[in-house]
PDB file of C-alpha atoms in Angstrom:
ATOM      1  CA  UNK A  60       0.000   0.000   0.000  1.00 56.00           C
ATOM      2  CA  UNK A  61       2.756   2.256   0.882  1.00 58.00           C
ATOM      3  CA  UNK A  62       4.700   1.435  -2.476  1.00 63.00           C
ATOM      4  CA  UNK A  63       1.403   2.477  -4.545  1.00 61.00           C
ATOM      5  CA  UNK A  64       1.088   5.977  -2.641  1.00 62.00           C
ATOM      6  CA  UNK A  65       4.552   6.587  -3.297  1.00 71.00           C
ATOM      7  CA  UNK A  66       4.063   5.567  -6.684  1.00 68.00           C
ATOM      8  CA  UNK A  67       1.068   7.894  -7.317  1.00 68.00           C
ATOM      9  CA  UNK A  68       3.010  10.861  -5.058  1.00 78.00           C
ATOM     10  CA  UNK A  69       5.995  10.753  -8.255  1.00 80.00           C
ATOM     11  CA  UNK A  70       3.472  10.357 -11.159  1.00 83.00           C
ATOM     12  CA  UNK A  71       1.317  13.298 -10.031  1.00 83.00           C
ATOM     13  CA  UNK A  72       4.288  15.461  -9.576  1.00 86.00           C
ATOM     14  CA  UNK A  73       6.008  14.440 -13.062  1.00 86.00           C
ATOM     15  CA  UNK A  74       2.583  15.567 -14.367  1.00 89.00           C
ATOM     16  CA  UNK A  75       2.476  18.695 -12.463  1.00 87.00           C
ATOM     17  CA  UNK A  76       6.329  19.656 -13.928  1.00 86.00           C
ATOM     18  CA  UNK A  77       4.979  18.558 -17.464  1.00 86.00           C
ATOM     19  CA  UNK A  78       2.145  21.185 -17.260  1.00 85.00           C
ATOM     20  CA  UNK A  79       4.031  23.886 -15.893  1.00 83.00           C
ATOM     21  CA  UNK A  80       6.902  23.083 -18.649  1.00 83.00           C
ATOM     22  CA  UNK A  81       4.047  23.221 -21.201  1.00 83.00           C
ATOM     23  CA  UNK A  82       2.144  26.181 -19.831  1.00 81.00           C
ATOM     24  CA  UNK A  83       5.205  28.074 -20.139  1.00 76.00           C
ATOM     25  CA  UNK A  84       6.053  27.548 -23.337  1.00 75.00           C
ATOM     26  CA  UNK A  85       2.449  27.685 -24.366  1.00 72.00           C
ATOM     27  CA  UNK A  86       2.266  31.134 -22.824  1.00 72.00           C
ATOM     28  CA  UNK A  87       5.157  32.210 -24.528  1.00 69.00           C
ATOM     29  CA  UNK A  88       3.920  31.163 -27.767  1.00 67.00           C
ATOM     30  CA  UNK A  89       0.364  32.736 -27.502  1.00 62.00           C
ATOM     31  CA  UNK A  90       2.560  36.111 -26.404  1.00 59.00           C
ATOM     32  CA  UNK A  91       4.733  36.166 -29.720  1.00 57.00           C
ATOM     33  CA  UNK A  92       1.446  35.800 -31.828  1.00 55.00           C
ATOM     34  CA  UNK A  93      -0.653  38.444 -29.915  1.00 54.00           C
ATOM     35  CA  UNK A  94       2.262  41.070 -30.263  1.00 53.00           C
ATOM     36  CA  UNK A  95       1.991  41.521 -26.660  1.00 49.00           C
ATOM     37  CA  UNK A  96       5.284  43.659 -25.375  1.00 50.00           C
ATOM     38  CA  UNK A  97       6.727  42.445 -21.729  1.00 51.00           C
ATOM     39  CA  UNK A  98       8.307  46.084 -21.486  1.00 50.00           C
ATOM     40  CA  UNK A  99       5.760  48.594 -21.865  1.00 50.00           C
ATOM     41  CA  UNK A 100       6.293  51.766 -20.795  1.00 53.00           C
ATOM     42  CA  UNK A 101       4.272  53.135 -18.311  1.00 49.00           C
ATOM     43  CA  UNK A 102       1.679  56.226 -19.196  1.00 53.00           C
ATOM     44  CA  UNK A 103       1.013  58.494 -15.998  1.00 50.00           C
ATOM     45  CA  UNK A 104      -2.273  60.333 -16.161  1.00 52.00           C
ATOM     46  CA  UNK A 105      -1.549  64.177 -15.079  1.00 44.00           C
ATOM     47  CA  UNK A 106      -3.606  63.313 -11.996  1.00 45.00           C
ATOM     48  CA  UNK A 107      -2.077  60.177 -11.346  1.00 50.00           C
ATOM     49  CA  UNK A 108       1.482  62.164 -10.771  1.00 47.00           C
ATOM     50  CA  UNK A 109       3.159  61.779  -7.531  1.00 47.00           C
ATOM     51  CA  UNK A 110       2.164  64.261  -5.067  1.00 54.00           C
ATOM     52  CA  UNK A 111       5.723  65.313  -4.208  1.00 53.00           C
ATOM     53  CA  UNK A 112       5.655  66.490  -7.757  1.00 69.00           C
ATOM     54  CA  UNK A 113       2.342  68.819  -7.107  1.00 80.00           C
ATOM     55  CA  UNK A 114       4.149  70.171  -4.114  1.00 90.00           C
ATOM     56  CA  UNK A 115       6.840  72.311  -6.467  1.00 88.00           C
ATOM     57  CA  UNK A 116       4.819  75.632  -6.362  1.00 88.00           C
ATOM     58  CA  UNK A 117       3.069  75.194  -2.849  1.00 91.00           C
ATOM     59  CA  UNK A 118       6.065  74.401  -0.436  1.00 93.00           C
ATOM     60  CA  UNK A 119       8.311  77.197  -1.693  1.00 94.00           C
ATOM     61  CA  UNK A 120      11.901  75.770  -0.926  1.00 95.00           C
ATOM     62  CA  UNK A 121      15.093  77.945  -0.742  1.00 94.00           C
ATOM     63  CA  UNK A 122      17.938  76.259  -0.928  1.00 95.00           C
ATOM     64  CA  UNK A 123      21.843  77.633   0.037  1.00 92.00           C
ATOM     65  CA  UNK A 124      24.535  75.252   0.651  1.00 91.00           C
ATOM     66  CA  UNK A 125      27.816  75.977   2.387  1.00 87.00           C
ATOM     67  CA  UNK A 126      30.743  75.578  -0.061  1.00 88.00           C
ATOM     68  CA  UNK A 127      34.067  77.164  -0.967  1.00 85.00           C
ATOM     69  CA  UNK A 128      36.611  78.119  -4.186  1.00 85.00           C
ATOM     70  CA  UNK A 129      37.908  74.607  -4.285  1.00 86.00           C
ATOM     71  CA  UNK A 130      34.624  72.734  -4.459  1.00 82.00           C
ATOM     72  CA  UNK A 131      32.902  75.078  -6.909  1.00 89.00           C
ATOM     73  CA  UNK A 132      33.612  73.178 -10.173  1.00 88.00           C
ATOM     74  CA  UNK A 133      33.295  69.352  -8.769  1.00 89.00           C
ATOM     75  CA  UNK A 134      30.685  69.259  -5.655  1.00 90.00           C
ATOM     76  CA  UNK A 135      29.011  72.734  -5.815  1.00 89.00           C
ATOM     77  CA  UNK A 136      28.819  72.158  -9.500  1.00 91.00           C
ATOM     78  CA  UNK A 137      26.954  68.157  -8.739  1.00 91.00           C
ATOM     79  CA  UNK A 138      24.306  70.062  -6.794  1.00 91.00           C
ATOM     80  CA  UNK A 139      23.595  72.191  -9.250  1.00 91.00           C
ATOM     81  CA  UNK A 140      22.328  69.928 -11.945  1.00 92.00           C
ATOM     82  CA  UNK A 141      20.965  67.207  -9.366  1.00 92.00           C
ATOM     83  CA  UNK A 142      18.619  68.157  -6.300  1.00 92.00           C
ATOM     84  CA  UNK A 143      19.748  71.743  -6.816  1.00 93.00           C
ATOM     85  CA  UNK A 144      17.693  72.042  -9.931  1.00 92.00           C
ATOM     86  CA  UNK A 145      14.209  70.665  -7.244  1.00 93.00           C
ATOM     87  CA  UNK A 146      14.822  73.875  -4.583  1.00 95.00           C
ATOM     88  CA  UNK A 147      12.628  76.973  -6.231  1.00 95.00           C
ATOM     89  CA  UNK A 148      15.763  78.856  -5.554  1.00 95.00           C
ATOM     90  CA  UNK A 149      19.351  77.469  -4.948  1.00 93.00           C
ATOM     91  CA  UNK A 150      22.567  79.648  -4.023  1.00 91.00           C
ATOM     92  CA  UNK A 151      25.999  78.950  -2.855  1.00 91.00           C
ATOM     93  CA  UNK A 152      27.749  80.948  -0.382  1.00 89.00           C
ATOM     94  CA  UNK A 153      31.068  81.190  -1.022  1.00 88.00           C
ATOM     95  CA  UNK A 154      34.261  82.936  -0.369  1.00 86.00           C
ATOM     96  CA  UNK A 155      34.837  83.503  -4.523  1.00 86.00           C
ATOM     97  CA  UNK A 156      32.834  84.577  -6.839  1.00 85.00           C
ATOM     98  CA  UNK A 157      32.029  82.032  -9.992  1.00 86.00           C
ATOM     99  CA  UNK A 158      30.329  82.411 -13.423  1.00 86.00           C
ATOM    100  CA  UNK A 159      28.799  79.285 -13.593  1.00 86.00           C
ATOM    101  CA  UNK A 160      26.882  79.393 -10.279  1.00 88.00           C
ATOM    102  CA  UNK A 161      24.787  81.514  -8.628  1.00 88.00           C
ATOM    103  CA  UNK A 162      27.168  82.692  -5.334  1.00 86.00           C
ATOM    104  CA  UNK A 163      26.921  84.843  -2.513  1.00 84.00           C
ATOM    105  CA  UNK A 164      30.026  86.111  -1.174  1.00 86.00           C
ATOM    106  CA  UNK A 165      31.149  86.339   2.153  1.00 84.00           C
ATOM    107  CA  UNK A 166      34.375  87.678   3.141  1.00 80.00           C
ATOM    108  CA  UNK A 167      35.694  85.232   5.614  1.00 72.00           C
ATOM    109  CA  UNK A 168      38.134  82.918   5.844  1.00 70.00           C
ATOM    110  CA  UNK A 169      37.396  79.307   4.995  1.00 72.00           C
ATOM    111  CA  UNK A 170      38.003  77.269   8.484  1.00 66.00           C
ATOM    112  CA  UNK A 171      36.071  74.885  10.446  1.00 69.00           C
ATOM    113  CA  UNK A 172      36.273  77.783  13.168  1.00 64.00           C
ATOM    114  CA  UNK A 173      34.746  80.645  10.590  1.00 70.00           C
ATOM    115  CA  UNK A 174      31.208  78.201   9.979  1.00 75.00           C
ATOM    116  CA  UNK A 175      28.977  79.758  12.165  1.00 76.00           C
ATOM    117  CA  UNK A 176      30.084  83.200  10.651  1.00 76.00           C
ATOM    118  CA  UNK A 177      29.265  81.826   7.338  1.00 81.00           C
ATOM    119  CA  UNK A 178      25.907  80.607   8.431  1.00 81.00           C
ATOM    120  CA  UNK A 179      25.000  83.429  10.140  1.00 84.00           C
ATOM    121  CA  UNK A 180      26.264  85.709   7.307  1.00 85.00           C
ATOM    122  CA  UNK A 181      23.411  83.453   4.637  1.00 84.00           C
ATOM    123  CA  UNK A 182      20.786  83.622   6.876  1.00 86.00           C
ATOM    124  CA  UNK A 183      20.722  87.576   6.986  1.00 86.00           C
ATOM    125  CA  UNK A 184      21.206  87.651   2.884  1.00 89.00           C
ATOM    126  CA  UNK A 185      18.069  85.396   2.941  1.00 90.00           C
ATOM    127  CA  UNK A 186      16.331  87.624   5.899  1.00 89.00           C
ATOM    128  CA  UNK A 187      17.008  90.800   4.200  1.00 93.00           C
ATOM    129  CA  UNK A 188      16.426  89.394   0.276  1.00 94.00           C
ATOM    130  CA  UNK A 189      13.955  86.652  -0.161  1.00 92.00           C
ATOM    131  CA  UNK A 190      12.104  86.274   3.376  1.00 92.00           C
ATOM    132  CA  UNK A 191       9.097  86.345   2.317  1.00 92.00           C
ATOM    133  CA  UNK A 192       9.443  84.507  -1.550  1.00 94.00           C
ATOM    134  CA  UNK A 193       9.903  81.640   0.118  1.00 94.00           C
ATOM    135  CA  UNK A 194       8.194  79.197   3.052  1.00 95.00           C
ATOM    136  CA  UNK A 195      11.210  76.826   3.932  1.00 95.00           C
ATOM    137  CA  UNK A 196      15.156  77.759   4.381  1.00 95.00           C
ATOM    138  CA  UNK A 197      17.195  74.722   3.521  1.00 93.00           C
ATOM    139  CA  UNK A 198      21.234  74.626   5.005  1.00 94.00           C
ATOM    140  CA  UNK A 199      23.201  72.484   3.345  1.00 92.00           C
ATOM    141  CA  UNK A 200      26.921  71.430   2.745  1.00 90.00           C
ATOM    142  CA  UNK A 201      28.073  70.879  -0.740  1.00 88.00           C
ATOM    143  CA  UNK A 202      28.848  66.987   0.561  1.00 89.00           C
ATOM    144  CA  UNK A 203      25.118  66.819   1.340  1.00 89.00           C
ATOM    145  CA  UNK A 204      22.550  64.978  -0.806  1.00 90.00           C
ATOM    146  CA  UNK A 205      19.253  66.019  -0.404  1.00 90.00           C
ATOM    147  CA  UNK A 206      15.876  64.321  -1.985  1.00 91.00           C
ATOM    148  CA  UNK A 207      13.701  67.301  -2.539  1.00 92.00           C
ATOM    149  CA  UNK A 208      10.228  65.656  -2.973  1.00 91.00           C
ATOM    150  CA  UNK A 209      10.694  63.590   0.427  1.00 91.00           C
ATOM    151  CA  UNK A 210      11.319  66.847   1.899  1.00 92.00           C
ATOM    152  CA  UNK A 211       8.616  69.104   0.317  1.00 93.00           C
ATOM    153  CA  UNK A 212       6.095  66.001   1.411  1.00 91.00           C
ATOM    154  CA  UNK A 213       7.449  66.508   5.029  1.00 91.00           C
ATOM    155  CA  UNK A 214       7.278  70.282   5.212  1.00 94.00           C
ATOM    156  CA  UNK A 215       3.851  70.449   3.599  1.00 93.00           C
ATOM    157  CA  UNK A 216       2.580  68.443   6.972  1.00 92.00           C
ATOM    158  CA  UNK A 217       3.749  72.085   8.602  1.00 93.00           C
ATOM    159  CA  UNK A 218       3.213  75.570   8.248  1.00 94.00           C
ATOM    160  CA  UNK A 219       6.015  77.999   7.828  1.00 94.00           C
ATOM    161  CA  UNK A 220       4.195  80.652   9.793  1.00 94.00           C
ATOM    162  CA  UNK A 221       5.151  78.523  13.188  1.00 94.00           C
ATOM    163  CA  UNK A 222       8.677  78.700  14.825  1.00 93.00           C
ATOM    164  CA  UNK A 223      10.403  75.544  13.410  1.00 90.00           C
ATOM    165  CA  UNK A 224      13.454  73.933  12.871  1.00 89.00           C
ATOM    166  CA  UNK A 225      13.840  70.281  11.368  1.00 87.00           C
ATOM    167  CA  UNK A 226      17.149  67.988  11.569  1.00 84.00           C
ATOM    168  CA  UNK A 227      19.984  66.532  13.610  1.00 79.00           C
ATOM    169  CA  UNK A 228      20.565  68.134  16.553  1.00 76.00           C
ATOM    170  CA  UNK A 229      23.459  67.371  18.781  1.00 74.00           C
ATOM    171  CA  UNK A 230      23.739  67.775  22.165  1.00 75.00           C
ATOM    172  CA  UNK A 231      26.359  70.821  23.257  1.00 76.00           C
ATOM    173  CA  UNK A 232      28.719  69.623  25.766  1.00 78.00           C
ATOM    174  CA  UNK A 233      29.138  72.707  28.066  1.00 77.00           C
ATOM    175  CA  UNK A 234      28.140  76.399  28.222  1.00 77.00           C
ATOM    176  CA  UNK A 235      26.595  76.061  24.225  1.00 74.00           C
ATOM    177  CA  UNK A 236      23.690  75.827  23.469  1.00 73.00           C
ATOM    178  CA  UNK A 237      22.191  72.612  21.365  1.00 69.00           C
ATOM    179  CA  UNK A 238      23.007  73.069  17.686  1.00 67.00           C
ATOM    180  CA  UNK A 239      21.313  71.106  14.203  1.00 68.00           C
ATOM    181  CA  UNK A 240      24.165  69.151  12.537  1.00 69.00           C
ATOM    182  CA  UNK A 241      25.299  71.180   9.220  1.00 67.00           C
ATOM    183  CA  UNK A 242      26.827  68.403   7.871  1.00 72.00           C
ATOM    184  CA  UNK A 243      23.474  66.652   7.576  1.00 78.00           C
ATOM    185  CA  UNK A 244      21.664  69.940   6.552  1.00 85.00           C
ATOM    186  CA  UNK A 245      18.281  71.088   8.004  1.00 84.00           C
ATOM    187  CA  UNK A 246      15.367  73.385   7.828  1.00 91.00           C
ATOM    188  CA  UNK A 247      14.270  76.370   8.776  1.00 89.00           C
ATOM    189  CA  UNK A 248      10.806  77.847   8.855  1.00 93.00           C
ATOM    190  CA  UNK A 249      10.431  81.379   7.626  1.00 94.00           C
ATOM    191  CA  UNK A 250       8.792  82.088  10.948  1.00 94.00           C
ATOM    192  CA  UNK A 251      12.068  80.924  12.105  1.00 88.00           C
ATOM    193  CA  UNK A 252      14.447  82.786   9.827  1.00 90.00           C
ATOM    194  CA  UNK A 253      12.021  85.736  11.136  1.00 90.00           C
ATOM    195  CA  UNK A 254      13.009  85.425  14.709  1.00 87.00           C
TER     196      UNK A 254
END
């Protein structure tokens, strides 16, 4: 009795590999004489468009990234026609002028100890020129990478007319205050850039 159910166990799976053998070469067959394409590109309905893409004119993004002479033609210059080209606005502040970028100078020198000079020195450019074009201030470093519809579908839970700041913060060890992580980049409200 065993012998039999082990016999019928192997015939109905060498039946079950013949029909899927068969049913795939059957189904390629019937797809070669119906023309049908495996690779067809995908049509997107205008409605059917991915929010973050709707969210271009509403959350108005300003952009500035930290950089300096040395980076302008390799890093500054991959920002620039990557995310760069998703902030409404982008600038670089800079210690030297370039033709090929759009550059705010600031007359310091470039050292780890002259950053928050730099930073301070953007956000009054962007206080005192584009406040109130604009909903978001992004800081970035030109060793950041940034995806701009993630971030405009973040900031459009918000509203830049509260007091916020979003990204890393560290901890300050001593008589400093916390500080957000430039390295990493973050936001500002324009509420924020306000105060």
């Amino acid at each position: 009795m065993a012998k039999r159910c082990r016999y019928f166990d192997v015939v109905n799976i060498f039946i079950c590999v013949v029909l899927l053998v068969l049913g795939f070469y059957f189904g390629q067959y019937l797809g070669h004489l119906t023309g049908y394409e495996r690779m067809r590109p995908i049509q997107r309905d205008e409605l059917e468009q991915p929010t973050p893409d709707r969210l271009f004119d509403k959350v108005k993004v300003f952009c500035w990234v930290a950089t300096h002479r040395v980076s302008h033609k390799t890093k500054a210059r991959a920002i620039s026609v990557t995310w760069g080209q998703q902030c409404n606005r982008i600038v670089f502040v800079s210690n030297a002028t370039d033709d090929e970028l759009p550059i705010i100078v600031v007359k310091l020198n470039e050292s780890r100890s002259e950053l928050w000079s730099k930073t301070r020195e953007a956000f009054s450019w962007a206080y005192n020129n584009v406040l109130d074009d604009y909903d978001w201030f992004l800081k970035a470093d030109d060793d950041t990478y940034m995806h701009m519809e993630n971030l405009r579908a973040l900031l459009n839970e918000y509203s830049p007319d509260d007091a916020l700041a979003i990204g890393h913060q560290f901890k300050s060890q001593g008589d400093y205050p916390d500080y957000h992580s430039g390295g990493a980049g973050y936001v500002l409200s324009r509420e924020s850039v306000r105060r």
